[in-house]
Amino acid sequence: MSALHVNGREHAVDADPGTPILWALRDTLGMTGTKFGCGAALCGACTVHLDGQAIRSCITPISAAEGKKITTIEAATDGSDRTGSAVHAAWVKHDVAQCGYCQSGQIMSATAFLKSLPKGKQPSVDEIDSAMAGNICRCGTYVRIRAAVADAARTLA
Ligand code: FES
Ligand code: FES
């Protein structure tokens, strides 16, 4: 039995310690906002935060989350996380999603990036592109993603 701290709540998870966080979230806890894309740390669809750092939940075992805090896309959409809420609002404003499959991972990467910036800093286009480079969008929504990240940064400044 492992204890997972997710979005401010503690959960007892009966799974092998090597189970990827992605599957504990989706299959055990029923939190399906985090997506499975490649399963090999290549696409970013499964991005969540572990103690505030963006990680690939498809390759990170639940044993690595012992004593740490996991934040998922559900926290960005329930209003409990200010930065995540600003990013989500910018996503809606810019109508970023196309099929939507990659977007929870995109939002989680953007949120970790904006949290890492000094307060009030407006990121450059290059900085945004570099921060988001690990998240693949097969629908090619990159231009809208860039605009939404910049907009969220302005909102948070
Ligand atoms: S599903 Fe984890 S990086 Fe692709
Ligand atoms: S919106 Fe379809 S893969 Fe990104």
PDB file of N, CA, C and O and ligand atoms in Angstrom, residues 96-103 106 136-141, ligand 2:
ATOM      1  N   VAL A  96      -7.423  27.098 -27.547  1.00  0.00           N
ATOM      2  CA  VAL A  96      -6.204  26.374 -27.922  1.00  0.00           C
ATOM      3  C   VAL A  96      -6.489  24.960 -28.420  1.00  0.00           C
ATOM      4  O   VAL A  96      -5.946  24.521 -29.426  1.00  0.00           O
ATOM      5  N   ALA A  97      -7.358  24.249 -27.717  1.00  0.00           N
ATOM      6  CA  ALA A  97      -7.497  22.817 -27.994  1.00  0.00           C
ATOM      7  C   ALA A  97      -8.105  22.542 -29.366  1.00  0.00           C
ATOM      8  O   ALA A  97      -9.013  23.250 -29.812  1.00  0.00           O
ATOM      9  N   GLN A  98      -7.598  21.497 -29.998  1.00  0.00           N
ATOM     10  CA  GLN A  98      -8.240  21.006 -31.221  1.00  0.00           C
ATOM     11  C   GLN A  98      -8.865  19.657 -30.849  1.00  0.00           C
ATOM     12  O   GLN A  98      -9.976  19.623 -30.322  1.00  0.00           O
ATOM     13  N   CYS A  99      -8.156  18.539 -31.007  1.00  0.00           N
ATOM     14  CA  CYS A  99      -8.737  17.283 -30.508  1.00  0.00           C
ATOM     15  C   CYS A  99      -8.706  17.252 -28.983  1.00  0.00           C
ATOM     16  O   CYS A  99      -9.512  16.575 -28.360  1.00  0.00           O
ATOM     17  N   GLY A 100      -7.734  17.968 -28.397  1.00  0.00           N
ATOM     18  CA  GLY A 100      -7.666  18.110 -26.949  1.00  0.00           C
ATOM     19  C   GLY A 100      -6.794  17.102 -26.233  1.00  0.00           C
ATOM     20  O   GLY A 100      -6.504  17.274 -25.047  1.00  0.00           O
ATOM     21  N   TYR A 101      -6.368  16.055 -26.935  1.00  0.00           N
ATOM     22  CA  TYR A 101      -5.729  14.944 -26.232  1.00  0.00           C
ATOM     23  C   TYR A 101      -4.442  15.349 -25.507  1.00  0.00           C
ATOM     24  O   TYR A 101      -4.191  14.912 -24.391  1.00  0.00           O
ATOM     25  N   CYS A 102      -3.662  16.215 -26.113  1.00  0.00           N
ATOM     26  CA  CYS A 102      -2.373  16.602 -25.513  1.00  0.00           C
ATOM     27  C   CYS A 102      -2.500  17.717 -24.490  1.00  0.00           C
ATOM     28  O   CYS A 102      -1.535  18.056 -23.811  1.00  0.00           O
ATOM     29  N   GLN A 103      -3.696  18.313 -24.395  1.00  0.00           N
ATOM     30  CA  GLN A 103      -3.780  19.623 -23.760  1.00  0.00           C
ATOM     31  C   GLN A 103      -3.624  19.623 -22.245  1.00  0.00           C
ATOM     32  O   GLN A 103      -3.138  20.608 -21.682  1.00  0.00           O
ATOM     33  N   GLN A 106      -0.025  19.837 -21.852  1.00  0.00           N
ATOM     34  CA  GLN A 106       0.453  21.177 -22.243  1.00  0.00           C
ATOM     35  C   GLN A 106       0.211  22.170 -21.109  1.00  0.00           C
ATOM     36  O   GLN A 106       1.088  22.975 -20.759  1.00  0.00           O
ATOM     37  N   ILE A 136       4.290  17.396 -27.253  1.00  0.00           N
ATOM     38  CA  ILE A 136       3.950  17.252 -28.670  1.00  0.00           C
ATOM     39  C   ILE A 136       2.447  17.446 -28.866  1.00  0.00           C
ATOM     40  O   ILE A 136       1.644  16.931 -28.089  1.00  0.00           O
ATOM     41  N   CYS A 137       2.090  18.179 -29.911  1.00  0.00           N
ATOM     42  CA  CYS A 137       0.674  18.312 -30.280  1.00  0.00           C
ATOM     43  C   CYS A 137       0.522  17.873 -31.728  1.00  0.00           C
ATOM     44  O   CYS A 137       1.010  18.533 -32.642  1.00  0.00           O
ATOM     45  N   ARG A 138      -0.154  16.764 -31.908  1.00  0.00           N
ATOM     46  CA  ARG A 138      -0.311  16.241 -33.271  1.00  0.00           C
ATOM     47  C   ARG A 138      -1.247  17.103 -34.098  1.00  0.00           C
ATOM     48  O   ARG A 138      -1.275  17.008 -35.319  1.00  0.00           O
ATOM     49  N   CYS A 139      -2.053  17.926 -33.443  1.00  0.00           N
ATOM     50  CA  CYS A 139      -2.949  18.830 -34.170  1.00  0.00           C
ATOM     51  C   CYS A 139      -2.265  20.152 -34.518  1.00  0.00           C
ATOM     52  O   CYS A 139      -2.874  20.992 -35.179  1.00  0.00           O
ATOM     53  N   GLY A 140      -1.049  20.353 -34.023  1.00  0.00           N
ATOM     54  CA  GLY A 140      -0.307  21.557 -34.384  1.00  0.00           C
ATOM     55  C   GLY A 140      -0.863  22.843 -33.792  1.00  0.00           C
ATOM     56  O   GLY A 140      -0.926  23.867 -34.470  1.00  0.00           O
ATOM     57  N   THR A 141      -1.222  22.816 -32.526  1.00  0.00           N
ATOM     58  CA  THR A 141      -1.801  24.007 -31.897  1.00  0.00           C
ATOM     59  C   THR A 141      -0.730  24.928 -31.292  1.00  0.00           C
ATOM     60  O   THR A 141      -1.037  25.779 -30.454  1.00  0.00           O
TER      61      THR A 141
HETATM   62  S1  FES B   2      -4.913  19.249 -29.657  1.00  0.00           S
HETATM   63 FE1  FES B   2      -4.860  17.343 -30.688  1.00  0.00          FE
HETATM   64  S2  FES B   2      -2.919  16.512 -30.154  1.00  0.00           S
HETATM   65 FE2  FES B   2      -2.871  18.514 -29.348  1.00  0.00          FE
END
